[in-house]
């Protein structure tokens, strides 16, 4: 095992923590929505700011209304490349909605995990993927702190690798105060199309 893989194997405990996050996000396409009719998303053009290539910066801002989402654990298996690829819109441009960048980071960490622990691949892209996964940990930490989900989750019994009993929480089956990500996707695609056509 080369040095890069040995060093990357040391991040395995962090990957386990991130796996809990993956499980929490598992239900992205299969959740129960309450009071979706009150959700009112708007796309707005913020004050012009410097951005890539001298273009103005855009933002997608949902209204202050939220929905309650309950995430279930039966989609987006960690080994399913197809499921993970289906999350992202096919249109691409100079603007990236943070939600998709965050999911791309999670997907990068998922692929790094599979290379290190399931597929044992030693391809030439492995060191680059592992480096990107390390950057993603910092990025996702910032996003988690930014969103600060204060949902109280009941404790569940879990056992560590040494069969020692621990208290933990999965967040699965609990209602969380969220934005409807499907609305954000529709707005992002519309914005992408308007930027592509110049309208």
Short mmCIF file of C-alpha atoms in Angstrom, two decimals:
data_model
loop_
_atom_site.label_atom_id
_atom_site.label_comp_id
_atom_site.label_asym_id
_atom_site.label_seq_id
_atom_site.Cartn_x
_atom_site.Cartn_y
_atom_site.Cartn_z
CA UNK A 1 0.00 0.00 0.00
CA UNK A 2 1.55 3.31 -1.01
CA UNK A 3 2.03 6.27 1.36
CA UNK A 4 -0.97 8.21 0.06
CA UNK A 5 -3.31 5.30 0.72
CA UNK A 6 -1.82 4.74 4.20
CA UNK A 7 -2.29 8.40 5.11
CA UNK A 8 -5.79 8.38 3.68
CA UNK A 9 -6.67 5.29 5.69
CA UNK A 10 -6.14 7.39 8.80
CA UNK A 11 -9.21 9.44 7.88
CA UNK A 12 -11.45 6.37 8.12
CA UNK A 13 -13.07 7.50 11.42
CA UNK A 14 -14.03 10.76 9.70
CA UNK A 15 -15.48 8.79 6.82
CA UNK A 16 -17.64 6.87 9.29
CA UNK A 17 -18.95 10.14 10.70
CA UNK A 18 -19.64 11.32 7.19
CA UNK A 19 -21.43 8.05 6.47
CA UNK A 20 -23.94 9.07 9.13
CA UNK A 21 -24.45 12.29 7.20
CA UNK A 22 -24.88 10.27 4.00
CA UNK A 23 -27.54 8.17 5.69
CA UNK A 24 -29.28 11.34 6.84
CA UNK A 25 -29.31 12.65 3.27
CA UNK A 26 -30.33 9.25 1.89
CA UNK A 27 -33.97 10.15 1.50
CA UNK A 28 -33.46 13.14 -0.78
CA UNK A 29 -35.91 11.79 -3.31
CA UNK A 30 -38.12 9.81 -0.98
CA UNK A 31 -39.27 11.93 1.90
CA UNK A 32 -42.61 12.98 3.35
CA UNK A 33 -43.39 16.65 2.91
CA UNK A 34 -45.77 18.53 5.19
CA UNK A 35 -47.43 21.80 4.14
CA UNK A 36 -45.58 22.10 0.84
CA UNK A 37 -48.26 24.49 -0.46
CA UNK A 38 -46.97 27.23 1.87
CA UNK A 39 -43.50 27.08 0.35
CA UNK A 40 -42.83 30.07 -1.86
CA UNK A 41 -39.46 30.09 -3.61
CA UNK A 42 -38.19 33.08 -5.51
CA UNK A 43 -35.14 33.58 -7.66
CA UNK A 44 -33.56 36.96 -7.15
CA UNK A 45 -30.75 38.92 -8.65
CA UNK A 46 -28.61 40.18 -5.79
CA UNK A 47 -26.62 43.40 -5.88
CA UNK A 48 -23.90 43.01 -8.52
CA UNK A 49 -20.77 41.50 -7.02
CA UNK A 50 -17.51 40.46 -8.61
CA UNK A 51 -17.65 36.86 -9.70
CA UNK A 52 -15.86 34.45 -11.97
CA UNK A 53 -15.01 35.84 -15.41
CA UNK A 54 -16.32 39.33 -14.51
CA UNK A 55 -19.95 38.19 -14.49
CA UNK A 56 -22.42 39.31 -11.87
CA UNK A 57 -23.07 36.95 -8.95
CA UNK A 58 -26.47 35.28 -8.69
CA UNK A 59 -28.09 33.56 -5.77
CA UNK A 60 -31.13 31.36 -5.32
CA UNK A 61 -32.96 32.33 -2.18
CA UNK A 62 -35.98 30.42 -0.90
CA UNK A 63 -38.54 32.45 1.00
CA UNK A 64 -38.52 32.31 4.78
CA UNK A 65 -41.19 29.58 4.71
CA UNK A 66 -39.90 26.10 5.34
CA UNK A 67 -41.24 22.58 5.08
CA UNK A 68 -40.88 19.68 7.45
CA UNK A 69 -39.04 16.76 5.89
CA UNK A 70 -38.62 13.26 7.25
CA UNK A 71 -35.67 11.43 5.71
CA UNK A 72 -35.88 7.69 5.23
CA UNK A 73 -33.04 5.28 4.59
CA UNK A 74 -33.82 3.48 1.35
CA UNK A 75 -32.34 5.50 -1.54
CA UNK A 76 -28.87 6.61 -2.53
CA UNK A 77 -26.98 3.48 -1.54
CA UNK A 78 -23.31 4.28 -0.97
CA UNK A 79 -22.32 1.88 -3.79
CA UNK A 80 -24.81 3.18 -6.40
CA UNK A 81 -23.05 5.57 -8.78
CA UNK A 82 -26.26 5.85 -10.81
CA UNK A 83 -28.35 7.02 -7.82
CA UNK A 84 -25.76 9.64 -6.88
CA UNK A 85 -25.38 10.91 -10.46
CA UNK A 86 -29.16 11.36 -10.70
CA UNK A 87 -29.02 14.10 -8.03
CA UNK A 88 -27.22 16.61 -10.22
CA UNK A 89 -28.83 18.62 -13.01
CA UNK A 90 -27.34 17.99 -16.43
CA UNK A 91 -26.91 21.68 -17.26
CA UNK A 92 -23.61 23.27 -16.34
CA UNK A 93 -22.32 26.82 -16.42
CA UNK A 94 -20.17 29.28 -14.46
CA UNK A 95 -22.63 29.37 -11.56
CA UNK A 96 -23.02 26.58 -9.03
CA UNK A 97 -25.81 26.30 -6.48
CA UNK A 98 -24.10 25.52 -3.18
CA UNK A 99 -26.45 22.60 -2.50
CA UNK A 100 -25.10 20.80 -5.58
CA UNK A 101 -21.49 21.57 -4.68
CA UNK A 102 -22.16 20.17 -1.20
CA UNK A 103 -23.68 17.00 -2.65
CA UNK A 104 -20.76 16.72 -5.08
CA UNK A 105 -18.40 16.87 -2.11
CA UNK A 106 -20.36 14.16 -0.35
CA UNK A 107 -20.21 12.09 -3.54
CA UNK A 108 -16.42 12.62 -3.71
CA UNK A 109 -16.05 11.33 -0.15
CA UNK A 110 -18.35 8.40 -0.99
CA UNK A 111 -16.18 7.45 -3.99
CA UNK A 112 -12.97 7.83 -1.96
CA UNK A 113 -14.46 5.57 0.70
CA UNK A 114 -15.32 2.92 -1.90
CA UNK A 115 -11.84 3.07 -3.41
CA UNK A 116 -10.15 2.71 -0.03
CA UNK A 117 -12.37 0.12 1.60
CA UNK A 118 -14.55 -1.67 -0.92
CA UNK A 119 -13.10 -1.66 -4.42
CA UNK A 120 -9.39 -1.37 -3.46
CA UNK A 121 -8.70 0.48 -6.71
CA UNK A 122 -5.20 1.81 -7.31
CA UNK A 123 -5.99 3.93 -10.36
CA UNK A 124 -4.06 7.08 -11.19
CA UNK A 125 -7.04 9.21 -10.12
CA UNK A 126 -7.00 7.85 -6.55
CA UNK A 127 -4.53 10.39 -5.04
CA UNK A 128 -6.42 13.31 -6.62
CA UNK A 129 -9.76 11.96 -5.42
CA UNK A 130 -8.40 11.52 -1.88
CA UNK A 131 -7.00 15.07 -1.88
CA UNK A 132 -10.37 16.43 -3.03
CA UNK A 133 -12.13 14.38 -0.33
CA UNK A 134 -9.91 16.00 2.32
CA UNK A 135 -10.85 19.46 1.04
CA UNK A 136 -14.52 18.45 1.09
CA UNK A 137 -14.42 17.66 4.82
CA UNK A 138 -13.63 21.31 5.56
CA UNK A 139 -16.23 22.56 3.11
CA UNK A 140 -18.97 20.32 4.53
CA UNK A 141 -18.03 21.31 8.08
CA UNK A 142 -18.65 24.95 7.14
CA UNK A 143 -21.98 24.12 5.53
CA UNK A 144 -23.19 22.05 8.48
CA UNK A 145 -22.30 24.90 10.84
CA UNK A 146 -23.95 27.41 8.50
CA UNK A 147 -27.23 25.49 8.40
CA UNK A 148 -27.16 24.57 12.12
CA UNK A 149 -30.05 22.09 12.15
CA UNK A 150 -31.41 22.19 15.71
CA UNK A 151 -33.76 19.21 15.39
CA UNK A 152 -33.68 17.12 18.57
CA UNK A 153 -32.97 13.51 17.67
CA UNK A 154 -33.67 10.65 20.07
CA UNK A 155 -30.77 8.46 21.14
CA UNK A 156 -30.41 4.97 19.77
CA UNK A 157 -28.22 2.11 20.97
CA UNK A 158 -25.20 1.34 18.83
CA UNK A 159 -22.11 -0.77 19.38
CA UNK A 160 -18.61 0.15 18.29
CA UNK A 161 -16.12 -2.26 16.70
CA UNK A 162 -15.11 -3.55 20.15
CA UNK A 163 -18.76 -4.35 21.00
CA UNK A 164 -18.91 -1.46 23.46
CA UNK A 165 -22.37 0.07 23.86
CA UNK A 166 -22.71 3.74 22.85
CA UNK A 167 -25.57 6.24 22.61
CA UNK A 168 -25.93 7.86 19.20
CA UNK A 169 -28.57 9.32 16.89
CA UNK A 170 -29.30 8.69 13.22
CA UNK A 171 -31.82 11.43 12.52
CA UNK A 172 -33.74 8.99 10.33
CA UNK A 173 -37.51 9.18 10.67
CA UNK A 174 -37.35 12.55 12.43
CA UNK A 175 -38.84 15.70 10.97
CA UNK A 176 -36.38 18.44 10.04
CA UNK A 177 -37.08 22.05 9.07
CA UNK A 178 -35.82 22.23 5.49
CA UNK A 179 -36.05 23.94 2.14
CA UNK A 180 -37.65 21.87 -0.62
CA UNK A 181 -34.59 20.89 -2.66
CA UNK A 182 -36.71 19.98 -5.71
CA UNK A 183 -37.84 23.61 -6.00
CA UNK A 184 -34.23 24.75 -5.82
CA UNK A 185 -33.40 22.30 -8.62
CA UNK A 186 -36.16 23.72 -10.84
CA UNK A 187 -35.00 27.29 -10.20
CA UNK A 188 -31.35 26.35 -10.87
CA UNK A 189 -32.24 24.70 -14.18
CA UNK A 190 -34.30 27.74 -15.22
CA UNK A 191 -31.43 30.08 -14.28
CA UNK A 192 -28.94 27.89 -16.12
CA UNK A 193 -31.12 27.90 -19.24
CA UNK A 194 -31.57 31.68 -19.12
CA UNK A 195 -27.81 32.19 -18.76
CA UNK A 196 -27.16 29.82 -21.67
CA UNK A 197 -29.60 31.67 -23.94
CA UNK A 198 -28.78 35.15 -22.62
CA UNK A 199 -32.38 35.90 -21.60
#
